Amino acid sequence: MDINVKRDADRSIIEVSGDIDLYSSPKLRDTVLDLLGKRDQKSVIVNLSNVDYIDSSGVASLVEGLQAAKKRSARFVLVGLKEGPRRVLELTLLLNVFEVHATEEDALKA
Amino acid sequence: MPGEVELTIASHPRWLRLARSVVQDYCAALDVPDTQTQSIVVAVDEALSNVMKHAYGGDCSKLVSLSCSTHGNELEFEIRDEGAAFNPLDHDVPPPDELRSGGRGLYLIRAIMDQIEYRRDGDSNCVRLSKKLDTPLGSA
């Protein structure tokens, strides 16, 4: 899994590519919490359009991001969900808990 | 009885991807529909992750084995390890909610698979996951 972060003054876009699993999810968690914590971002968009697979540890990392964002009144958004990750979020009853958009552009306009 | 496909990996999470690709290819060879394959891969991956996290407690130097087989119209995946006893059926799994940090792996396994069996076999854990196929084997 690779992570690329595009960061403005108070907004970040995390572009993830590859599988998010027990091996790779700590890197995603650290990135998300660093942006929302130390770097005090007001909006974090996670682009998952190049992610075919996410497991429960990856879902837990996203949930931690959402909770950290809520604590700071920041925005935490998922975009580009493919069928597999979307299904995992549906099964874990979390799809409606996140703000989800089709693309980064849609998220930025919303 | 040995499975049709067998894989043994070190208990390091870096090998989960390999295990997922084996399960995916196994399902593809049997013409299992893609949507069902995706779910099965999730369940087996979560079971292997549980071994690494719970039975071995993060010790990456051990071994986990996966055996894939068919029984009638069911796919069966047997996961064996020699870690501490860990019975996934002993754990209550309420529906996950936003605030819970863990427990989603077991929830996913139970939501996806039709049957989960556990036995302690000497010093080994043996978890068997079964899934009835939507489309009969060989009909595609």
PDB file of C-alpha atoms in Angstrom:
ATOM      1  CA  MET A   1       0.000   0.000   0.000  1.00  0.00           C
ATOM      2  CA  ASP A   2       1.220   3.481  -0.886  1.00  0.00           C
ATOM      3  CA  ILE A   3       0.074   6.757   0.570  1.00  0.00           C
ATOM      4  CA  ASN A   4       0.431  10.172  -1.001  1.00  0.00           C
ATOM      5  CA  VAL A   5      -0.713  13.256   0.907  1.00  0.00           C
ATOM      6  CA  LYS A   6      -1.644  16.519  -0.787  1.00  0.00           C
ATOM      7  CA  ARG A   7      -1.843  19.198   1.874  1.00  0.00           C
ATOM      8  CA  ASP A   8      -3.046  22.815   1.847  1.00  0.00           C
ATOM      9  CA  ALA A   9      -3.087  25.102   4.843  1.00  0.00           C
ATOM     10  CA  ASP A  10      -5.961  23.345   6.562  1.00  0.00           C
ATOM     11  CA  ARG A  11      -7.107  20.660   4.117  1.00  0.00           C
ATOM     12  CA  SER A  12      -5.502  17.358   3.170  1.00  0.00           C
ATOM     13  CA  ILE A  13      -6.220  14.698   0.601  1.00  0.00           C
ATOM     14  CA  ILE A  14      -4.822  11.250   1.357  1.00  0.00           C
ATOM     15  CA  GLU A  15      -4.450   9.175  -1.813  1.00  0.00           C
ATOM     16  CA  VAL A  16      -4.200   5.497  -0.949  1.00  0.00           C
ATOM     17  CA  SER A  17      -3.294   2.782  -3.422  1.00  0.00           C
ATOM     18  CA  GLY A  18      -3.082  -0.950  -2.811  1.00  0.00           C
ATOM     19  CA  ASP A  19      -4.622  -3.215  -0.214  1.00  0.00           C
ATOM     20  CA  ILE A  20      -5.392  -2.008   3.306  1.00  0.00           C
ATOM     21  CA  ASP A  21      -4.931  -4.934   5.659  1.00  0.00           C
ATOM     22  CA  LEU A  22      -3.349  -5.894   8.966  1.00  0.00           C
ATOM     23  CA  TYR A  23       0.092  -5.249   7.456  1.00  0.00           C
ATOM     24  CA  SER A  24      -0.559  -1.849   5.938  1.00  0.00           C
ATOM     25  CA  SER A  25      -3.340  -0.298   8.019  1.00  0.00           C
ATOM     26  CA  PRO A  26      -1.013   1.090  10.767  1.00  0.00           C
ATOM     27  CA  LYS A  27       0.524   3.378   8.124  1.00  0.00           C
ATOM     28  CA  LEU A  28      -2.906   4.701   7.140  1.00  0.00           C
ATOM     29  CA  ARG A  29      -3.893   5.155  10.786  1.00  0.00           C
ATOM     30  CA  ASP A  30      -0.687   7.068  11.569  1.00  0.00           C
ATOM     31  CA  THR A  31      -1.137   9.319   8.528  1.00  0.00           C
ATOM     32  CA  VAL A  32      -4.771  10.123   9.332  1.00  0.00           C
ATOM     33  CA  LEU A  33      -4.142  10.795  13.023  1.00  0.00           C
ATOM     34  CA  ASP A  34      -1.054  12.889  12.277  1.00  0.00           C
ATOM     35  CA  LEU A  35      -3.015  15.130   9.920  1.00  0.00           C
ATOM     36  CA  LEU A  36      -5.938  15.562  12.301  1.00  0.00           C
ATOM     37  CA  GLY A  37      -3.792  15.832  15.415  1.00  0.00           C
ATOM     38  CA  LYS A  38      -0.360  17.407  15.080  1.00  0.00           C
ATOM     39  CA  ARG A  39      -1.130  19.162  11.799  1.00  0.00           C
ATOM     40  CA  ASP A  40      -4.585  20.306  12.897  1.00  0.00           C
ATOM     41  CA  GLN A  41      -6.237  19.907   9.507  1.00  0.00           C
ATOM     42  CA  LYS A  42      -9.860  21.034   9.283  1.00  0.00           C
ATOM     43  CA  SER A  43     -10.705  18.698   6.437  1.00  0.00           C
ATOM     44  CA  VAL A  44      -9.275  15.307   5.506  1.00  0.00           C
ATOM     45  CA  ILE A  45     -10.378  13.499   2.351  1.00  0.00           C
ATOM     46  CA  VAL A  46      -9.325   9.865   1.943  1.00  0.00           C
ATOM     47  CA  ASN A  47      -9.269   8.862  -1.720  1.00  0.00           C
ATOM     48  CA  LEU A  48      -9.768   5.093  -1.969  1.00  0.00           C
ATOM     49  CA  SER A  49     -10.254   4.891  -5.732  1.00  0.00           C
ATOM     50  CA  ASN A  50      -7.095   2.766  -6.061  1.00  0.00           C
ATOM     51  CA  VAL A  51      -7.955   0.462  -3.165  1.00  0.00           C
ATOM     52  CA  ASP A  52      -9.462  -2.919  -4.042  1.00  0.00           C
ATOM     53  CA  TYR A  53      -9.334  -4.405  -0.573  1.00  0.00           C
ATOM     54  CA  ILE A  54      -9.864  -3.241   2.992  1.00  0.00           C
ATOM     55  CA  ASP A  55     -10.061  -5.452   6.084  1.00  0.00           C
ATOM     56  CA  SER A  56     -11.397  -4.799   9.573  1.00  0.00           C
ATOM     57  CA  SER A  57      -8.124  -3.215  10.726  1.00  0.00           C
ATOM     58  CA  GLY A  58      -8.357  -0.758   7.837  1.00  0.00           C
ATOM     59  CA  VAL A  59     -11.956  -0.022   8.729  1.00  0.00           C
ATOM     60  CA  ALA A  60     -10.853   0.552  12.346  1.00  0.00           C
ATOM     61  CA  SER A  61      -8.235   3.056  11.122  1.00  0.00           C
ATOM     62  CA  LEU A  62     -10.918   4.979   9.233  1.00  0.00           C
ATOM     63  CA  VAL A  63     -13.197   4.907  12.279  1.00  0.00           C
ATOM     64  CA  GLU A  64     -10.378   6.329  14.409  1.00  0.00           C
ATOM     65  CA  GLY A  65      -9.940   9.060  11.830  1.00  0.00           C
ATOM     66  CA  LEU A  66     -13.630   9.859  11.922  1.00  0.00           C
ATOM     67  CA  GLN A  67     -13.626  10.007  15.708  1.00  0.00           C
ATOM     68  CA  ALA A  68     -10.526  12.232  15.784  1.00  0.00           C
ATOM     69  CA  ALA A  69     -12.142  14.535  13.225  1.00  0.00           C
ATOM     70  CA  LYS A  70     -15.365  14.771  15.213  1.00  0.00           C
ATOM     71  CA  LYS A  71     -13.453  15.670  18.372  1.00  0.00           C
ATOM     72  CA  ARG A  72     -11.837  18.573  16.521  1.00  0.00           C
ATOM     73  CA  SER A  73     -14.956  19.540  14.560  1.00  0.00           C
ATOM     74  CA  ALA A  74     -13.066  18.670  11.399  1.00  0.00           C
ATOM     75  CA  ARG A  75     -14.404  17.033   8.253  1.00  0.00           C
ATOM     76  CA  PHE A  76     -13.452  13.439   7.391  1.00  0.00           C
ATOM     77  CA  VAL A  77     -14.546  12.196   3.988  1.00  0.00           C
ATOM     78  CA  LEU A  78     -14.143   9.010   1.956  1.00  0.00           C
ATOM     79  CA  VAL A  79     -14.148   9.177  -1.839  1.00  0.00           C
ATOM     80  CA  GLY A  80     -13.816   6.696  -4.703  1.00  0.00           C
ATOM     81  CA  LEU A  81     -15.049   3.593  -2.897  1.00  0.00           C
ATOM     82  CA  LYS A  82     -14.777   0.502  -5.077  1.00  0.00           C
ATOM     83  CA  GLU A  83     -17.206  -2.393  -4.774  1.00  0.00           C
ATOM     84  CA  GLY A  84     -15.102  -4.499  -2.377  1.00  0.00           C
ATOM     85  CA  PRO A  85     -14.366  -1.800   0.240  1.00  0.00           C
ATOM     86  CA  ARG A  86     -17.949  -0.509  -0.086  1.00  0.00           C
ATOM     87  CA  ARG A  87     -19.251  -4.005   0.680  1.00  0.00           C
ATOM     88  CA  VAL A  88     -17.046  -4.289   3.778  1.00  0.00           C
ATOM     89  CA  LEU A  89     -18.319  -0.926   5.052  1.00  0.00           C
ATOM     90  CA  GLU A  90     -21.900  -2.049   4.364  1.00  0.00           C
ATOM     91  CA  LEU A  91     -21.400  -5.340   6.193  1.00  0.00           C
ATOM     92  CA  THR A  92     -19.927  -3.547   9.202  1.00  0.00           C
ATOM     93  CA  LEU A  93     -22.874  -1.120   9.176  1.00  0.00           C
ATOM     94  CA  LEU A  94     -20.568   1.853   8.718  1.00  0.00           C
ATOM     95  CA  LEU A  95     -21.281   3.039   5.192  1.00  0.00           C
ATOM     96  CA  ASN A  96     -23.802   5.609   6.377  1.00  0.00           C
ATOM     97  CA  VAL A  97     -21.626   6.702   9.274  1.00  0.00           C
ATOM     98  CA  PHE A  98     -19.021   8.240   6.957  1.00  0.00           C
ATOM     99  CA  GLU A  99     -19.442  11.156   4.593  1.00  0.00           C
ATOM    100  CA  VAL A 100     -18.922   9.433   1.232  1.00  0.00           C
ATOM    101  CA  HIS A 101     -18.593  11.007  -2.219  1.00  0.00           C
ATOM    102  CA  ALA A 102     -17.840   9.579  -5.628  1.00  0.00           C
ATOM    103  CA  THR A 103     -14.842  11.807  -6.382  1.00  0.00           C
ATOM    104  CA  GLU A 104     -12.515  14.331  -4.772  1.00  0.00           C
ATOM    105  CA  GLU A 105     -14.187  17.060  -6.824  1.00  0.00           C
ATOM    106  CA  ASP A 106     -17.606  16.095  -5.463  1.00  0.00           C
ATOM    107  CA  ALA A 107     -16.240  16.141  -1.914  1.00  0.00           C
ATOM    108  CA  LEU A 108     -14.646  19.548  -2.379  1.00  0.00           C
ATOM    109  CA  LYS A 109     -17.868  20.981  -3.827  1.00  0.00           C
ATOM    110  CA  ALA A 110     -20.094  19.544  -1.077  1.00  0.00           C
TER     111      ALA A 110
ATOM    112  CA  MET B   1      -7.906 -35.180   4.578  1.00  0.00           C
ATOM    113  CA  PRO B   2      -5.675 -32.753   2.649  1.00  0.00           C
ATOM    114  CA  GLY B   3      -7.360 -29.936   0.782  1.00  0.00           C
ATOM    115  CA  GLU B   4      -7.187 -29.328  -2.926  1.00  0.00           C
ATOM    116  CA  VAL B   5      -4.999 -26.301  -2.322  1.00  0.00           C
ATOM    117  CA  GLU B   6      -2.745 -25.886   0.695  1.00  0.00           C
ATOM    118  CA  LEU B   7      -0.671 -22.916   1.773  1.00  0.00           C
ATOM    119  CA  THR B   8       1.565 -22.392   4.778  1.00  0.00           C
ATOM    120  CA  ILE B   9       2.773 -18.895   5.582  1.00  0.00           C
ATOM    121  CA  ALA B  10       4.786 -17.321   8.362  1.00  0.00           C
ATOM    122  CA  SER B  11       2.598 -15.510  10.885  1.00  0.00           C
ATOM    123  CA  HIS B  12       3.701 -12.131   9.546  1.00  0.00           C
ATOM    124  CA  PRO B  13       0.940  -9.877   8.163  1.00  0.00           C
ATOM    125  CA  ARG B  14       3.014  -9.246   5.044  1.00  0.00           C
ATOM    126  CA  TRP B  15       1.947 -12.706   3.817  1.00  0.00           C
ATOM    127  CA  LEU B  16      -1.782 -12.027   4.065  1.00  0.00           C
ATOM    128  CA  ARG B  17      -1.835 -10.618   0.557  1.00  0.00           C
ATOM    129  CA  LEU B  18      -0.389 -13.852  -0.791  1.00  0.00           C
ATOM    130  CA  ALA B  19      -3.017 -15.857   1.084  1.00  0.00           C
ATOM    131  CA  ARG B  20      -5.777 -13.642  -0.312  1.00  0.00           C
ATOM    132  CA  SER B  21      -4.509 -14.141  -3.849  1.00  0.00           C
ATOM    133  CA  VAL B  22      -4.472 -17.928  -3.342  1.00  0.00           C
ATOM    134  CA  VAL B  23      -8.083 -17.887  -2.118  1.00  0.00           C
ATOM    135  CA  GLN B  24      -9.066 -15.605  -4.984  1.00  0.00           C
ATOM    136  CA  ASP B  25      -7.414 -17.861  -7.564  1.00  0.00           C
ATOM    137  CA  TYR B  26      -8.923 -20.962  -5.952  1.00  0.00           C
ATOM    138  CA  CYS B  27     -12.406 -19.462  -6.236  1.00  0.00           C
ATOM    139  CA  ALA B  28     -11.721 -18.312  -9.802  1.00  0.00           C
ATOM    140  CA  ALA B  29     -10.637 -21.833 -10.782  1.00  0.00           C
ATOM    141  CA  LEU B  30     -14.009 -23.067  -9.509  1.00  0.00           C
ATOM    142  CA  ASP B  31     -15.925 -20.305 -11.339  1.00  0.00           C
ATOM    143  CA  VAL B  32     -17.246 -18.858  -8.100  1.00  0.00           C
ATOM    144  CA  PRO B  33     -18.985 -15.540  -8.896  1.00  0.00           C
ATOM    145  CA  ASP B  34     -16.804 -12.479  -8.260  1.00  0.00           C
ATOM    146  CA  THR B  35     -19.069 -10.931  -5.638  1.00  0.00           C
ATOM    147  CA  GLN B  36     -19.105 -14.123  -3.592  1.00  0.00           C
ATOM    148  CA  THR B  37     -15.346 -14.527  -4.035  1.00  0.00           C
ATOM    149  CA  GLN B  38     -14.746 -11.012  -2.693  1.00  0.00           C
ATOM    150  CA  SER B  39     -16.655 -11.817   0.478  1.00  0.00           C
ATOM    151  CA  ILE B  40     -14.996 -15.203   0.959  1.00  0.00           C
ATOM    152  CA  VAL B  41     -11.555 -13.598   0.607  1.00  0.00           C
ATOM    153  CA  VAL B  42     -12.481 -11.114   3.349  1.00  0.00           C
ATOM    154  CA  ALA B  43     -13.601 -13.859   5.729  1.00  0.00           C
ATOM    155  CA  VAL B  44     -10.508 -16.039   5.231  1.00  0.00           C
ATOM    156  CA  ASP B  45      -8.207 -13.018   5.520  1.00  0.00           C
ATOM    157  CA  GLU B  46      -9.879 -12.008   8.790  1.00  0.00           C
ATOM    158  CA  ALA B  47      -9.496 -15.543  10.158  1.00  0.00           C
ATOM    159  CA  LEU B  48      -5.774 -15.544   9.296  1.00  0.00           C
ATOM    160  CA  SER B  49      -5.373 -12.075  10.823  1.00  0.00           C
ATOM    161  CA  ASN B  50      -7.017 -13.323  14.011  1.00  0.00           C
ATOM    162  CA  VAL B  51      -4.433 -16.098  14.266  1.00  0.00           C
ATOM    163  CA  MET B  52      -1.608 -13.571  13.905  1.00  0.00           C
ATOM    164  CA  LYS B  53      -3.105 -11.123  16.402  1.00  0.00           C
ATOM    165  CA  HIS B  54      -4.660 -13.407  18.994  1.00  0.00           C
ATOM    166  CA  ALA B  55      -3.350 -16.976  18.814  1.00  0.00           C
ATOM    167  CA  TYR B  56       0.248 -15.852  18.204  1.00  0.00           C
ATOM    168  CA  GLY B  57      -0.065 -12.441  19.885  1.00  0.00           C
ATOM    169  CA  GLY B  58       1.921 -10.719  17.139  1.00  0.00           C
ATOM    170  CA  ASP B  59       4.790 -13.241  17.099  1.00  0.00           C
ATOM    171  CA  CYS B  60       5.708 -13.271  13.407  1.00  0.00           C
ATOM    172  CA  SER B  61       8.023 -16.296  13.612  1.00  0.00           C
ATOM    173  CA  LYS B  62       5.294 -18.967  13.703  1.00  0.00           C
ATOM    174  CA  LEU B  63       3.378 -20.721  10.953  1.00  0.00           C
ATOM    175  CA  VAL B  64      -0.243 -20.619   9.824  1.00  0.00           C
ATOM    176  CA  SER B  65      -1.649 -23.078   7.335  1.00  0.00           C
ATOM    177  CA  LEU B  66      -4.649 -22.752   5.086  1.00  0.00           C
ATOM    178  CA  SER B  67      -6.359 -25.620   3.343  1.00  0.00           C
ATOM    179  CA  CYS B  68      -9.007 -25.058   0.660  1.00  0.00           C
ATOM    180  CA  SER B  69     -11.414 -27.757  -0.430  1.00  0.00           C
ATOM    181  CA  THR B  70     -14.875 -28.386  -1.808  1.00  0.00           C
ATOM    182  CA  HIS B  71     -17.586 -30.577  -0.329  1.00  0.00           C
ATOM    183  CA  GLY B  72     -20.606 -30.928  -2.539  1.00  0.00           C
ATOM    184  CA  ASN B  73     -21.745 -27.403  -3.182  1.00  0.00           C
ATOM    185  CA  GLU B  74     -19.731 -25.905  -0.353  1.00  0.00           C
ATOM    186  CA  LEU B  75     -16.319 -24.351  -0.184  1.00  0.00           C
ATOM    187  CA  GLU B  76     -14.380 -25.137   2.958  1.00  0.00           C
ATOM    188  CA  PHE B  77     -11.350 -23.312   4.331  1.00  0.00           C
ATOM    189  CA  GLU B  78      -9.441 -24.766   7.249  1.00  0.00           C
ATOM    190  CA  ILE B  79      -7.005 -22.561   9.140  1.00  0.00           C
ATOM    191  CA  ARG B  80      -4.528 -24.173  11.520  1.00  0.00           C
ATOM    192  CA  ASP B  81      -1.985 -22.710  13.898  1.00  0.00           C
ATOM    193  CA  GLU B  82      -0.053 -23.776  16.947  1.00  0.00           C
ATOM    194  CA  GLY B  83      -0.690 -20.685  19.026  1.00  0.00           C
ATOM    195  CA  ALA B  84      -2.622 -20.099  22.228  1.00  0.00           C
ATOM    196  CA  ALA B  85      -6.135 -21.472  22.221  1.00  0.00           C
ATOM    197  CA  PHE B  86      -8.408 -19.000  20.469  1.00  0.00           C
ATOM    198  CA  ASN B  87     -11.959 -20.029  19.803  1.00  0.00           C
ATOM    199  CA  PRO B  88     -13.722 -17.442  17.653  1.00  0.00           C
ATOM    200  CA  LEU B  89     -17.053 -18.916  18.716  1.00  0.00           C
ATOM    201  CA  ASP B  90     -16.375 -18.036  22.366  1.00  0.00           C
ATOM    202  CA  HIS B  91     -16.561 -14.320  21.671  1.00  0.00           C
ATOM    203  CA  ASP B  92     -19.796 -12.389  21.659  1.00  0.00           C
ATOM    204  CA  VAL B  93     -19.975 -10.344  18.510  1.00  0.00           C
ATOM    205  CA  PRO B  94     -22.636  -7.664  18.716  1.00  0.00           C
ATOM    206  CA  PRO B  95     -23.165  -5.654  15.549  1.00  0.00           C
ATOM    207  CA  PRO B  96     -20.260  -3.242  15.173  1.00  0.00           C
ATOM    208  CA  ASP B  97     -20.905   0.401  15.811  1.00  0.00           C
ATOM    209  CA  GLU B  98     -18.943   3.502  15.191  1.00  0.00           C
ATOM    210  CA  LEU B  99     -17.411   3.706  18.630  1.00  0.00           C
ATOM    211  CA  ARG B 100     -16.062   0.188  18.926  1.00  0.00           C
ATOM    212  CA  SER B 101     -12.442  -0.156  18.002  1.00  0.00           C
ATOM    213  CA  GLY B 102     -12.371  -3.942  17.505  1.00  0.00           C
ATOM    214  CA  GLY B 103     -14.494  -7.000  16.915  1.00  0.00           C
ATOM    215  CA  ARG B 104     -15.317  -6.277  13.310  1.00  0.00           C
ATOM    216  CA  GLY B 105     -13.171  -9.135  12.011  1.00  0.00           C
ATOM    217  CA  LEU B 106     -15.207 -11.796  13.763  1.00  0.00           C
ATOM    218  CA  TYR B 107     -18.391  -9.986  12.825  1.00  0.00           C
ATOM    219  CA  LEU B 108     -17.386 -10.064   9.154  1.00  0.00           C
ATOM    220  CA  ILE B 109     -16.500 -13.771   9.289  1.00  0.00           C
ATOM    221  CA  ARG B 110     -19.882 -14.603  10.813  1.00  0.00           C
ATOM    222  CA  ALA B 111     -21.757 -12.330   8.422  1.00  0.00           C
ATOM    223  CA  ILE B 112     -20.108 -13.848   5.350  1.00  0.00           C
ATOM    224  CA  MET B 113     -19.640 -17.560   6.055  1.00  0.00           C
ATOM    225  CA  ASP B 114     -22.453 -20.084   6.561  1.00  0.00           C
ATOM    226  CA  GLN B 115     -20.703 -22.196   9.140  1.00  0.00           C
ATOM    227  CA  ILE B 116     -17.773 -21.763  11.520  1.00  0.00           C
ATOM    228  CA  GLU B 117     -16.338 -24.681  13.465  1.00  0.00           C
ATOM    229  CA  TYR B 118     -13.504 -24.662  15.974  1.00  0.00           C
ATOM    230  CA  ARG B 119     -11.582 -27.439  17.597  1.00  0.00           C
ATOM    231  CA  ARG B 120      -8.465 -27.569  19.728  1.00  0.00           C
ATOM    232  CA  ASP B 121      -6.425 -30.367  18.242  1.00  0.00           C
ATOM    233  CA  GLY B 122      -3.533 -31.109  20.633  1.00  0.00           C
ATOM    234  CA  ASP B 123      -1.472 -27.906  20.547  1.00  0.00           C
ATOM    235  CA  SER B 124      -3.217 -26.602  17.464  1.00  0.00           C
ATOM    236  CA  ASN B 125      -6.192 -24.381  16.786  1.00  0.00           C
ATOM    237  CA  CYS B 126      -8.270 -25.494  13.857  1.00  0.00           C
ATOM    238  CA  VAL B 127     -10.948 -23.196  12.460  1.00  0.00           C
ATOM    239  CA  ARG B 128     -13.102 -24.400   9.598  1.00  0.00           C
ATOM    240  CA  LEU B 129     -15.118 -21.907   7.562  1.00  0.00           C
ATOM    241  CA  SER B 130     -17.758 -23.148   5.142  1.00  0.00           C
ATOM    242  CA  LYS B 131     -19.647 -21.297   2.460  1.00  0.00           C
ATOM    243  CA  LYS B 132     -22.471 -22.635   0.364  1.00  0.00           C
ATOM    244  CA  LEU B 133     -22.166 -21.381  -3.201  1.00  0.00           C
ATOM    245  CA  ASP B 134     -24.898 -19.307  -4.831  1.00  0.00           C
ATOM    246  CA  THR B 135     -24.232 -21.109  -8.100  1.00  0.00           C
ATOM    247  CA  PRO B 136     -23.587 -24.878  -8.072  1.00  0.00           C
ATOM    248  CA  LEU B 137     -19.984 -25.832  -8.746  1.00  0.00           C
ATOM    249  CA  GLY B 138     -19.300 -26.612 -12.383  1.00  0.00           C
ATOM    250  CA  SER B 139     -22.455 -24.931 -13.661  1.00  0.00           C
ATOM    251  CA  ALA B 140     -20.772 -21.771 -14.942  1.00  0.00           C
TER     252      ALA B 140
END
